[in-house]
Amino acid sequence: QVQLVESGGGLVQPGGSLRLTCAASGSASSINVMGWYRQAPGKEREMVASITRIGNTKYSDSVKGRFTISRDNAKNTVYLEMNSLKPEDTAVYYCDALTYEYRVYWGQGTQVTVSS
């Protein structure tokens, strides 16, 4: 069993920055891939970024060059550094984890609002 807890969301002005944190507990050593997804009301949940245990990363085109995902395996924690934020980035951001046994776990989500 894996538990994921996100933090770091909030209200930020356009052009500002936020750093999201996701801490994993439980059987965290079984996690291969960790990632960030986001969902706005009436929209599909979309992948934002992902990172493997080895450190390979992928980003959606909409955030590439602005967001950076990183991981600290010793702390079982993944981060999402968000820069040059736009109103279109407003959403609930969810952390997820994929284990080597192909089990998927989700965090509770943290709200990010980009507005003047």
mmCIF file of N, CA and C in Angstrom:
data_model
loop_
_atom_site.group_PDB
_atom_site.id
_atom_site.type_symbol
_atom_site.label_atom_id
_atom_site.label_comp_id
_atom_site.label_asym_id
_atom_site.label_seq_id
_atom_site.Cartn_x
_atom_site.Cartn_y
_atom_site.Cartn_z
ATOM 1 N N GLN A 1 0.844 -1.188 0.000
ATOM 2 C CA GLN A 1 0.000 0.000 0.000
ATOM 3 C C GLN A 1 0.882 1.241 0.000
ATOM 4 N N VAL A 2 0.478 2.242 -0.783
ATOM 5 C CA VAL A 2 1.187 3.505 -0.897
ATOM 6 C C VAL A 2 0.221 4.639 -0.609
ATOM 7 N N GLN A 3 0.673 5.603 0.178
ATOM 8 C CA GLN A 3 -0.099 6.810 0.437
ATOM 9 C C GLN A 3 0.657 8.007 -0.128
ATOM 10 N N LEU A 4 -0.072 8.928 -0.758
ATOM 11 C CA LEU A 4 0.515 10.115 -1.366
ATOM 12 C C LEU A 4 -0.175 11.354 -0.816
ATOM 13 N N VAL A 5 0.609 12.338 -0.407
ATOM 14 C CA VAL A 5 0.070 13.578 0.136
ATOM 15 C C VAL A 5 0.720 14.753 -0.575
ATOM 16 N N GLU A 6 -0.107 15.569 -1.252
ATOM 17 C CA GLU A 6 0.381 16.756 -1.949
ATOM 18 C C GLU A 6 0.300 17.983 -1.049
ATOM 19 N N SER A 7 1.165 18.951 -1.324
ATOM 20 C CA SER A 7 1.125 20.231 -0.640
ATOM 21 C C SER A 7 1.762 21.285 -1.534
ATOM 22 N N GLY A 8 1.549 22.547 -1.199
ATOM 23 C CA GLY A 8 2.195 23.637 -1.908
ATOM 24 C C GLY A 8 1.304 24.436 -2.830
ATOM 25 N N GLY A 9 0.057 24.027 -3.006
ATOM 26 C CA GLY A 9 -0.842 24.771 -3.859
ATOM 27 C C GLY A 9 -1.247 26.095 -3.232
ATOM 28 N N GLY A 10 -1.876 26.948 -4.042
ATOM 29 C CA GLY A 10 -2.324 28.233 -3.540
ATOM 30 C C GLY A 10 -2.677 29.178 -4.659
ATOM 31 N N LEU A 11 -2.827 30.454 -4.311
ATOM 32 C CA LEU A 11 -3.161 31.509 -5.258
ATOM 33 C C LEU A 11 -1.899 32.256 -5.644
ATOM 34 N N VAL A 12 -1.692 32.426 -6.942
ATOM 35 C CA VAL A 12 -0.506 33.113 -7.438
ATOM 36 C C VAL A 12 -0.889 33.976 -8.637
ATOM 37 N N GLN A 13 -0.198 35.088 -8.830
ATOM 38 C CA GLN A 13 -0.452 35.968 -9.957
ATOM 39 C C GLN A 13 0.152 35.402 -11.238
ATOM 40 N N PRO A 14 -0.416 35.756 -12.391
ATOM 41 C CA PRO A 14 0.200 35.339 -13.651
ATOM 42 C C PRO A 14 1.670 35.737 -13.701
ATOM 43 N N GLY A 15 2.502 34.827 -14.186
ATOM 44 C CA GLY A 15 3.930 35.054 -14.219
ATOM 45 C C GLY A 15 4.655 34.612 -12.970
ATOM 46 N N GLY A 16 3.917 34.259 -11.941
ATOM 47 C CA GLY A 16 4.509 33.839 -10.688
ATOM 48 C C GLY A 16 4.927 32.383 -10.689
ATOM 49 N N SER A 17 5.376 31.923 -9.530
ATOM 50 C CA SER A 17 5.898 30.568 -9.385
ATOM 51 C C SER A 17 5.337 29.891 -8.145
ATOM 52 N N LEU A 18 5.260 28.573 -8.204
ATOM 53 C CA LEU A 18 4.881 27.739 -7.074
ATOM 54 C C LEU A 18 5.665 26.443 -7.161
ATOM 55 N N ARG A 19 5.896 25.837 -6.011
ATOM 56 C CA ARG A 19 6.488 24.508 -5.969
ATOM 57 C C ARG A 19 5.554 23.563 -5.239
ATOM 58 N N LEU A 20 5.144 22.506 -5.922
ATOM 59 C CA LEU A 20 4.311 21.478 -5.331
ATOM 60 C C LEU A 20 5.182 20.339 -4.824
ATOM 61 N N THR A 21 4.749 19.738 -3.726
ATOM 62 C CA THR A 21 5.462 18.624 -3.127
ATOM 63 C C THR A 21 4.512 17.454 -2.951
ATOM 64 N N CYS A 22 4.994 16.257 -3.232
ATOM 65 C CA CYS A 22 4.231 15.032 -3.012
ATOM 66 C C CYS A 22 5.097 14.064 -2.232
ATOM 67 N N ALA A 23 4.649 13.708 -1.043
ATOM 68 C CA ALA A 23 5.377 12.777 -0.184
ATOM 69 C C ALA A 23 4.697 11.420 -0.188
ATOM 70 N N ALA A 24 5.460 10.381 -0.462
ATOM 71 C CA ALA A 24 4.952 9.013 -0.478
ATOM 72 C C ALA A 24 5.326 8.297 0.804
ATOM 73 N N SER A 25 4.427 7.459 1.280
ATOM 74 C CA SER A 25 4.689 6.640 2.452
ATOM 75 C C SER A 25 4.105 5.252 2.224
ATOM 76 N N GLY A 26 4.355 4.357 3.165
ATOM 77 C CA GLY A 26 3.946 2.978 2.991
ATOM 78 C C GLY A 26 5.019 2.212 2.241
ATOM 79 N N SER A 27 4.615 1.458 1.235
ATOM 80 C CA SER A 27 5.558 0.674 0.432
ATOM 81 C C SER A 27 6.175 1.530 -0.663
ATOM 82 N N ALA A 28 6.832 2.614 -0.257
ATOM 83 C CA ALA A 28 7.348 3.580 -1.224
ATOM 84 C C ALA A 28 8.472 3.014 -2.082
ATOM 85 N N SER A 29 9.194 2.019 -1.573
ATOM 86 C CA SER A 29 10.287 1.438 -2.343
ATOM 87 C C SER A 29 9.796 0.681 -3.568
ATOM 88 N N SER A 30 8.506 0.396 -3.624
ATOM 89 C CA SER A 30 7.937 -0.317 -4.759
ATOM 90 C C SER A 30 7.550 0.606 -5.907
ATOM 91 N N ILE A 31 7.707 1.914 -5.740
ATOM 92 C CA ILE A 31 7.287 2.887 -6.745
ATOM 93 C C ILE A 31 8.327 3.006 -7.850
ATOM 94 N N ASN A 32 7.865 2.916 -9.085
ATOM 95 C CA ASN A 32 8.727 3.144 -10.238
ATOM 96 C C ASN A 32 8.555 4.564 -10.763
ATOM 97 N N VAL A 33 7.347 4.883 -11.224
ATOM 98 C CA VAL A 33 7.079 6.183 -11.829
ATOM 99 C C VAL A 33 6.223 7.029 -10.893
ATOM 100 N N MET A 34 6.565 8.305 -10.769
ATOM 101 C CA MET A 34 5.725 9.270 -10.083
ATOM 102 C C MET A 34 5.442 10.409 -11.048
ATOM 103 N N GLY A 35 4.263 10.998 -10.911
ATOM 104 C CA GLY A 35 3.899 12.050 -11.833
ATOM 105 C C GLY A 35 2.891 13.015 -11.261
ATOM 106 N N TRP A 36 2.665 14.063 -12.029
ATOM 107 C CA TRP A 36 1.683 15.073 -11.689
ATOM 108 C C TRP A 36 0.645 15.163 -12.788
ATOM 109 N N TYR A 37 -0.618 15.159 -12.398
ATOM 110 C CA TYR A 37 -1.743 15.370 -13.291
ATOM 111 C C TYR A 37 -2.521 16.583 -12.805
ATOM 112 N N ARG A 38 -3.336 17.154 -13.680
ATOM 113 C CA ARG A 38 -4.179 18.258 -13.263
ATOM 114 C C ARG A 38 -5.552 18.137 -13.908
ATOM 115 N N GLN A 39 -6.538 18.712 -13.230
ATOM 116 C CA GLN A 39 -7.903 18.659 -13.723
ATOM 117 C C GLN A 39 -8.642 19.936 -13.347
ATOM 118 N N ALA A 40 -9.213 20.580 -14.352
ATOM 119 C CA ALA A 40 -10.077 21.734 -14.155
ATOM 120 C C ALA A 40 -11.524 21.285 -14.301
ATOM 121 N N PRO A 41 -12.484 22.010 -13.704
ATOM 122 C CA PRO A 41 -13.890 21.627 -13.812
ATOM 123 C C PRO A 41 -14.329 21.463 -15.264
ATOM 124 N N GLY A 42 -14.985 20.349 -15.559
ATOM 125 C CA GLY A 42 -15.462 20.081 -16.904
ATOM 126 C C GLY A 42 -14.406 19.613 -17.875
ATOM 127 N N LYS A 43 -13.182 19.442 -17.406
ATOM 128 C CA LYS A 43 -12.088 19.025 -18.271
ATOM 129 C C LYS A 43 -11.587 17.638 -17.887
ATOM 130 N N GLU A 44 -10.943 16.978 -18.834
ATOM 131 C CA GLU A 44 -10.324 15.692 -18.567
ATOM 132 C C GLU A 44 -9.074 15.880 -17.724
ATOM 133 N N ARG A 45 -8.790 14.899 -16.892
ATOM 134 C CA ARG A 45 -7.540 14.915 -16.157
ATOM 135 C C ARG A 45 -6.395 14.684 -17.141
ATOM 136 N N GLU A 46 -5.396 15.551 -17.116
ATOM 137 C CA GLU A 46 -4.303 15.465 -18.068
ATOM 138 C C GLU A 46 -2.962 15.322 -17.359
ATOM 139 N N MET A 47 -2.066 14.599 -17.993
ATOM 140 C CA MET A 47 -0.726 14.441 -17.459
ATOM 141 C C MET A 47 0.054 15.732 -17.643
ATOM 142 N N VAL A 48 0.744 16.141 -16.595
ATOM 143 C CA VAL A 48 1.577 17.333 -16.634
ATOM 144 C C VAL A 48 3.042 16.954 -16.782
ATOM 145 N N ALA A 49 3.501 16.054 -15.932
ATOM 146 C CA ALA A 49 4.893 15.633 -15.947
ATOM 147 C C ALA A 49 5.031 14.314 -15.219
ATOM 148 N N SER A 50 6.058 13.557 -15.553
ATOM 149 C CA SER A 50 6.327 12.295 -14.878
ATOM 150 C C SER A 50 7.825 12.077 -14.782
ATOM 151 N N ILE A 51 8.207 11.240 -13.829
ATOM 152 C CA ILE A 51 9.618 10.940 -13.628
ATOM 153 C C ILE A 51 9.749 9.511 -13.121
ATOM 154 N N THR A 52 10.677 8.759 -13.697
ATOM 155 C CA THR A 52 10.925 7.401 -13.258
ATOM 156 C C THR A 52 11.886 7.398 -12.082
ATOM 157 N N ARG A 53 12.016 6.240 -11.437
ATOM 158 C CA ARG A 53 12.927 6.122 -10.314
ATOM 159 C C ARG A 53 14.358 6.428 -10.742
ATOM 160 N N ILE A 54 14.688 6.110 -12.004
ATOM 161 C CA ILE A 54 16.022 6.367 -12.518
ATOM 162 C C ILE A 54 16.233 7.841 -12.865
ATOM 163 N N GLY A 55 15.142 8.588 -13.044
ATOM 164 C CA GLY A 55 15.257 10.008 -13.310
ATOM 165 C C GLY A 55 14.869 10.453 -14.704
ATOM 166 N N ASN A 56 14.308 9.570 -15.516
ATOM 167 C CA ASN A 56 13.835 9.966 -16.838
ATOM 168 C C ASN A 56 12.545 10.763 -16.715
ATOM 169 N N THR A 57 12.475 11.892 -17.398
ATOM 170 C CA THR A 57 11.332 12.797 -17.262
ATOM 171 C C THR A 57 10.593 12.982 -18.570
ATOM 172 N N LYS A 58 9.310 13.300 -18.446
ATOM 173 C CA LYS A 58 8.471 13.657 -19.584
ATOM 174 C C LYS A 58 7.553 14.791 -19.169
ATOM 175 N N TYR A 59 7.235 15.679 -20.130
ATOM 176 C CA TYR A 59 6.380 16.824 -19.877
ATOM 177 C C TYR A 59 5.341 16.959 -20.970
ATOM 178 N N SER A 60 4.185 17.500 -20.608
ATOM 179 C CA SER A 60 3.220 17.864 -21.618
ATOM 180 C C SER A 60 3.732 19.091 -22.370
ATOM 181 N N ASP A 61 3.307 19.238 -23.612
ATOM 182 C CA ASP A 61 3.760 20.372 -24.413
ATOM 183 C C ASP A 61 3.364 21.712 -23.789
ATOM 184 N N SER A 62 2.247 21.747 -23.095
ATOM 185 C CA SER A 62 1.748 22.997 -22.543
ATOM 186 C C SER A 62 2.593 23.537 -21.395
ATOM 187 N N VAL A 63 3.387 22.683 -20.753
ATOM 188 C CA VAL A 63 4.193 23.128 -19.618
ATOM 189 C C VAL A 63 5.682 23.016 -19.875
ATOM 190 N N LYS A 64 6.074 22.408 -20.968
ATOM 191 C CA LYS A 64 7.490 22.208 -21.270
ATOM 192 C C LYS A 64 8.214 23.547 -21.315
ATOM 193 N N GLY A 65 9.329 23.624 -20.623
ATOM 194 C CA GLY A 65 10.097 24.850 -20.548
ATOM 195 C C GLY A 65 9.714 25.745 -19.399
ATOM 196 N N ARG A 66 8.569 25.499 -18.770
ATOM 197 C CA ARG A 66 8.108 26.293 -17.636
ATOM 198 C C ARG A 66 8.102 25.510 -16.336
ATOM 199 N N PHE A 67 7.790 24.208 -16.407
ATOM 200 C CA PHE A 67 7.702 23.358 -15.220
ATOM 201 C C PHE A 67 8.891 22.408 -15.188
ATOM 202 N N THR A 68 9.311 22.049 -13.988
ATOM 203 C CA THR A 68 10.376 21.078 -13.801
ATOM 204 C C THR A 68 9.969 20.075 -12.736
ATOM 205 N N ILE A 69 10.016 18.788 -13.076
ATOM 206 C CA ILE A 69 9.734 17.741 -12.112
ATOM 207 C C ILE A 69 11.062 17.172 -11.609
ATOM 208 N N SER A 70 11.126 16.887 -10.327
ATOM 209 C CA SER A 70 12.314 16.299 -9.736
ATOM 210 C C SER A 70 11.903 15.318 -8.653
ATOM 211 N N ARG A 71 12.859 14.523 -8.205
ATOM 212 C CA ARG A 71 12.542 13.440 -7.274
ATOM 213 C C ARG A 71 13.699 13.211 -6.330
ATOM 214 N N ASP A 72 13.371 12.962 -5.078
ATOM 215 C CA ASP A 72 14.348 12.607 -4.063
ATOM 216 C C ASP A 72 13.963 11.223 -3.555
ATOM 217 N N ASN A 73 14.627 10.192 -4.061
ATOM 218 C CA ASN A 73 14.271 8.823 -3.699
ATOM 219 C C ASN A 73 14.523 8.529 -2.226
ATOM 220 N N ALA A 74 15.533 9.154 -1.648
ATOM 221 C CA ALA A 74 15.829 8.938 -0.235
ATOM 222 C C ALA A 74 14.694 9.441 0.650
ATOM 223 N N LYS A 75 14.009 10.500 0.206
ATOM 224 C CA LYS A 75 12.895 11.066 0.959
ATOM 225 C C LYS A 75 11.543 10.603 0.436
ATOM 226 N N ASN A 76 11.538 9.785 -0.611
ATOM 227 C CA ASN A 76 10.292 9.315 -1.227
ATOM 228 C C ASN A 76 9.385 10.484 -1.588
ATOM 229 N N THR A 77 9.974 11.495 -2.187
ATOM 230 C CA THR A 77 9.271 12.732 -2.464
ATOM 231 C C THR A 77 9.505 13.180 -3.901
ATOM 232 N N VAL A 78 8.452 13.702 -4.523
ATOM 233 C CA VAL A 78 8.554 14.264 -5.858
ATOM 234 C C VAL A 78 8.098 15.714 -5.800
ATOM 235 N N TYR A 79 8.708 16.563 -6.628
ATOM 236 C CA TYR A 79 8.423 17.985 -6.646
ATOM 237 C C TYR A 79 8.014 18.423 -8.046
ATOM 238 N N LEU A 80 7.239 19.479 -8.104
ATOM 239 C CA LEU A 80 6.925 20.122 -9.370
ATOM 240 C C LEU A 80 7.150 21.615 -9.200
ATOM 241 N N GLU A 81 8.217 22.120 -9.820
ATOM 242 C CA GLU A 81 8.510 23.543 -9.810
ATOM 243 C C GLU A 81 7.800 24.176 -10.991
ATOM 244 N N MET A 82 6.911 25.113 -10.716
ATOM 245 C CA MET A 82 6.095 25.746 -11.745
ATOM 246 C C MET A 82 6.479 27.213 -11.848
ATOM 247 N N ASN A 83 6.950 27.614 -13.013
ATOM 248 C CA ASN A 83 7.349 28.988 -13.274
ATOM 249 C C ASN A 83 6.520 29.579 -14.406
ATOM 250 N N SER A 84 6.533 30.901 -14.501
ATOM 251 C CA SER A 84 5.804 31.612 -15.561
ATOM 252 C C SER A 84 4.368 31.129 -15.657
ATOM 253 N N LEU A 85 3.703 31.064 -14.524
ATOM 254 C CA LEU A 85 2.356 30.503 -14.470
ATOM 255 C C LEU A 85 1.357 31.365 -15.234
ATOM 256 N N LYS A 86 0.403 30.683 -15.864
ATOM 257 C CA LYS A 86 -0.638 31.308 -16.657
ATOM 258 C C LYS A 86 -2.003 30.969 -16.068
ATOM 259 N N PRO A 87 -3.022 31.795 -16.320
ATOM 260 C CA PRO A 87 -4.368 31.444 -15.849
ATOM 261 C C PRO A 87 -4.824 30.059 -16.310
ATOM 262 N N GLU A 88 -4.376 29.635 -17.480
ATOM 263 C CA GLU A 88 -4.737 28.325 -18.004
ATOM 264 C C GLU A 88 -4.164 27.180 -17.176
ATOM 265 N N ASP A 89 -3.214 27.463 -16.295
ATOM 266 C CA ASP A 89 -2.658 26.442 -15.416
ATOM 267 C C ASP A 89 -3.537 26.180 -14.199
ATOM 268 N N THR A 90 -4.573 26.973 -14.007
ATOM 269 C CA THR A 90 -5.458 26.807 -12.862
ATOM 270 C C THR A 90 -6.142 25.445 -12.908
ATOM 271 N N ALA A 91 -6.001 24.677 -11.842
ATOM 272 C CA ALA A 91 -6.563 23.332 -11.772
ATOM 273 C C ALA A 91 -6.254 22.734 -10.411
ATOM 274 N N VAL A 92 -6.863 21.589 -10.137
ATOM 275 C CA VAL A 92 -6.437 20.765 -9.022
ATOM 276 C C VAL A 92 -5.322 19.862 -9.530
ATOM 277 N N TYR A 93 -4.208 19.880 -8.838
ATOM 278 C CA TYR A 93 -3.053 19.088 -9.228
ATOM 279 C C TYR A 93 -2.963 17.848 -8.353
ATOM 280 N N TYR A 94 -2.846 16.689 -8.998
ATOM 281 C CA TYR A 94 -2.798 15.408 -8.314
ATOM 282 C C TYR A 94 -1.456 14.729 -8.530
ATOM 283 N N CYS A 95 -0.943 14.153 -7.482
ATOM 284 C CA CYS A 95 0.240 13.315 -7.565
ATOM 285 C C CYS A 95 -0.197 11.867 -7.761
ATOM 286 N N ASP A 96 0.517 11.131 -8.594
ATOM 287 C CA ASP A 96 0.234 9.708 -8.733
ATOM 288 C C ASP A 96 1.525 8.911 -8.721
ATOM 289 N N ALA A 97 1.387 7.631 -8.456
ATOM 290 C CA ALA A 97 2.537 6.737 -8.398
ATOM 291 C C ALA A 97 2.178 5.411 -9.036
ATOM 292 N N LEU A 98 3.112 4.860 -9.786
ATOM 293 C CA LEU A 98 2.969 3.556 -10.417
ATOM 294 C C LEU A 98 4.043 2.644 -9.849
ATOM 295 N N THR A 99 3.634 1.513 -9.264
ATOM 296 C CA THR A 99 4.592 0.584 -8.683
ATOM 297 C C THR A 99 5.109 -0.393 -9.728
ATOM 298 N N TYR A 100 6.145 -1.119 -9.357
ATOM 299 C CA TYR A 100 6.688 -2.144 -10.247
ATOM 300 C C TYR A 100 5.691 -3.275 -10.483
ATOM 301 N N GLU A 101 4.713 -3.414 -9.592
ATOM 302 C CA GLU A 101 3.650 -4.395 -9.762
ATOM 303 C C GLU A 101 2.472 -3.829 -10.551
ATOM 304 N N TYR A 102 2.637 -2.642 -11.113
ATOM 305 C CA TYR A 102 1.640 -1.972 -11.945
ATOM 306 C C TYR A 102 0.397 -1.551 -11.167
ATOM 307 N N ARG A 103 0.542 -1.289 -9.886
ATOM 308 C CA ARG A 103 -0.534 -0.704 -9.106
ATOM 309 C C ARG A 103 -0.425 0.816 -9.166
ATOM 310 N N VAL A 104 -1.566 1.485 -9.224
ATOM 311 C CA VAL A 104 -1.618 2.933 -9.340
ATOM 312 C C VAL A 104 -2.229 3.536 -8.078
ATOM 313 N N TYR A 105 -1.600 4.590 -7.571
ATOM 314 C CA TYR A 105 -2.082 5.290 -6.391
ATOM 315 C C TYR A 105 -2.180 6.775 -6.697
ATOM 316 N N TRP A 106 -3.146 7.440 -6.044
ATOM 317 C CA TRP A 106 -3.388 8.863 -6.249
ATOM 318 C C TRP A 106 -3.407 9.611 -4.930
ATOM 319 N N GLY A 107 -2.910 10.833 -4.962
ATOM 320 C CA GLY A 107 -3.041 11.725 -3.826
ATOM 321 C C GLY A 107 -4.396 12.403 -3.830
ATOM 322 N N GLN A 108 -4.636 13.243 -2.829
ATOM 323 C CA GLN A 108 -5.935 13.890 -2.672
ATOM 324 C C GLN A 108 -6.086 15.142 -3.524
ATOM 325 N N GLY A 109 -4.995 15.670 -4.028
ATOM 326 C CA GLY A 109 -5.021 16.860 -4.857
ATOM 327 C C GLY A 109 -4.757 18.130 -4.085
ATOM 328 N N THR A 110 -4.204 19.122 -4.775
ATOM 329 C CA THR A 110 -3.980 20.439 -4.194
ATOM 330 C C THR A 110 -4.346 21.492 -5.238
ATOM 331 N N GLN A 111 -5.076 22.519 -4.808
ATOM 332 C CA GLN A 111 -5.594 23.529 -5.725
ATOM 333 C C GLN A 111 -4.525 24.550 -6.078
ATOM 334 N N VAL A 112 -4.377 24.811 -7.368
ATOM 335 C CA VAL A 112 -3.521 25.884 -7.867
ATOM 336 C C VAL A 112 -4.392 26.855 -8.639
ATOM 337 N N THR A 113 -4.396 28.112 -8.223
ATOM 338 C CA THR A 113 -5.180 29.142 -8.886
ATOM 339 C C THR A 113 -4.259 30.264 -9.330
ATOM 340 N N VAL A 114 -4.269 30.558 -10.623
ATOM 341 C CA VAL A 114 -3.442 31.623 -11.202
ATOM 342 C C VAL A 114 -4.383 32.742 -11.638
ATOM 343 N N SER A 115 -4.340 33.854 -10.936
ATOM 344 C CA SER A 115 -5.280 34.935 -11.193
ATOM 345 C C SER A 115 -4.741 36.245 -10.653
ATOM 346 N N SER A 116 -5.169 37.347 -11.290
ATOM 347 C CA SER A 116 -4.840 38.670 -10.801
ATOM 348 C C SER A 116 -5.837 39.137 -9.748
#
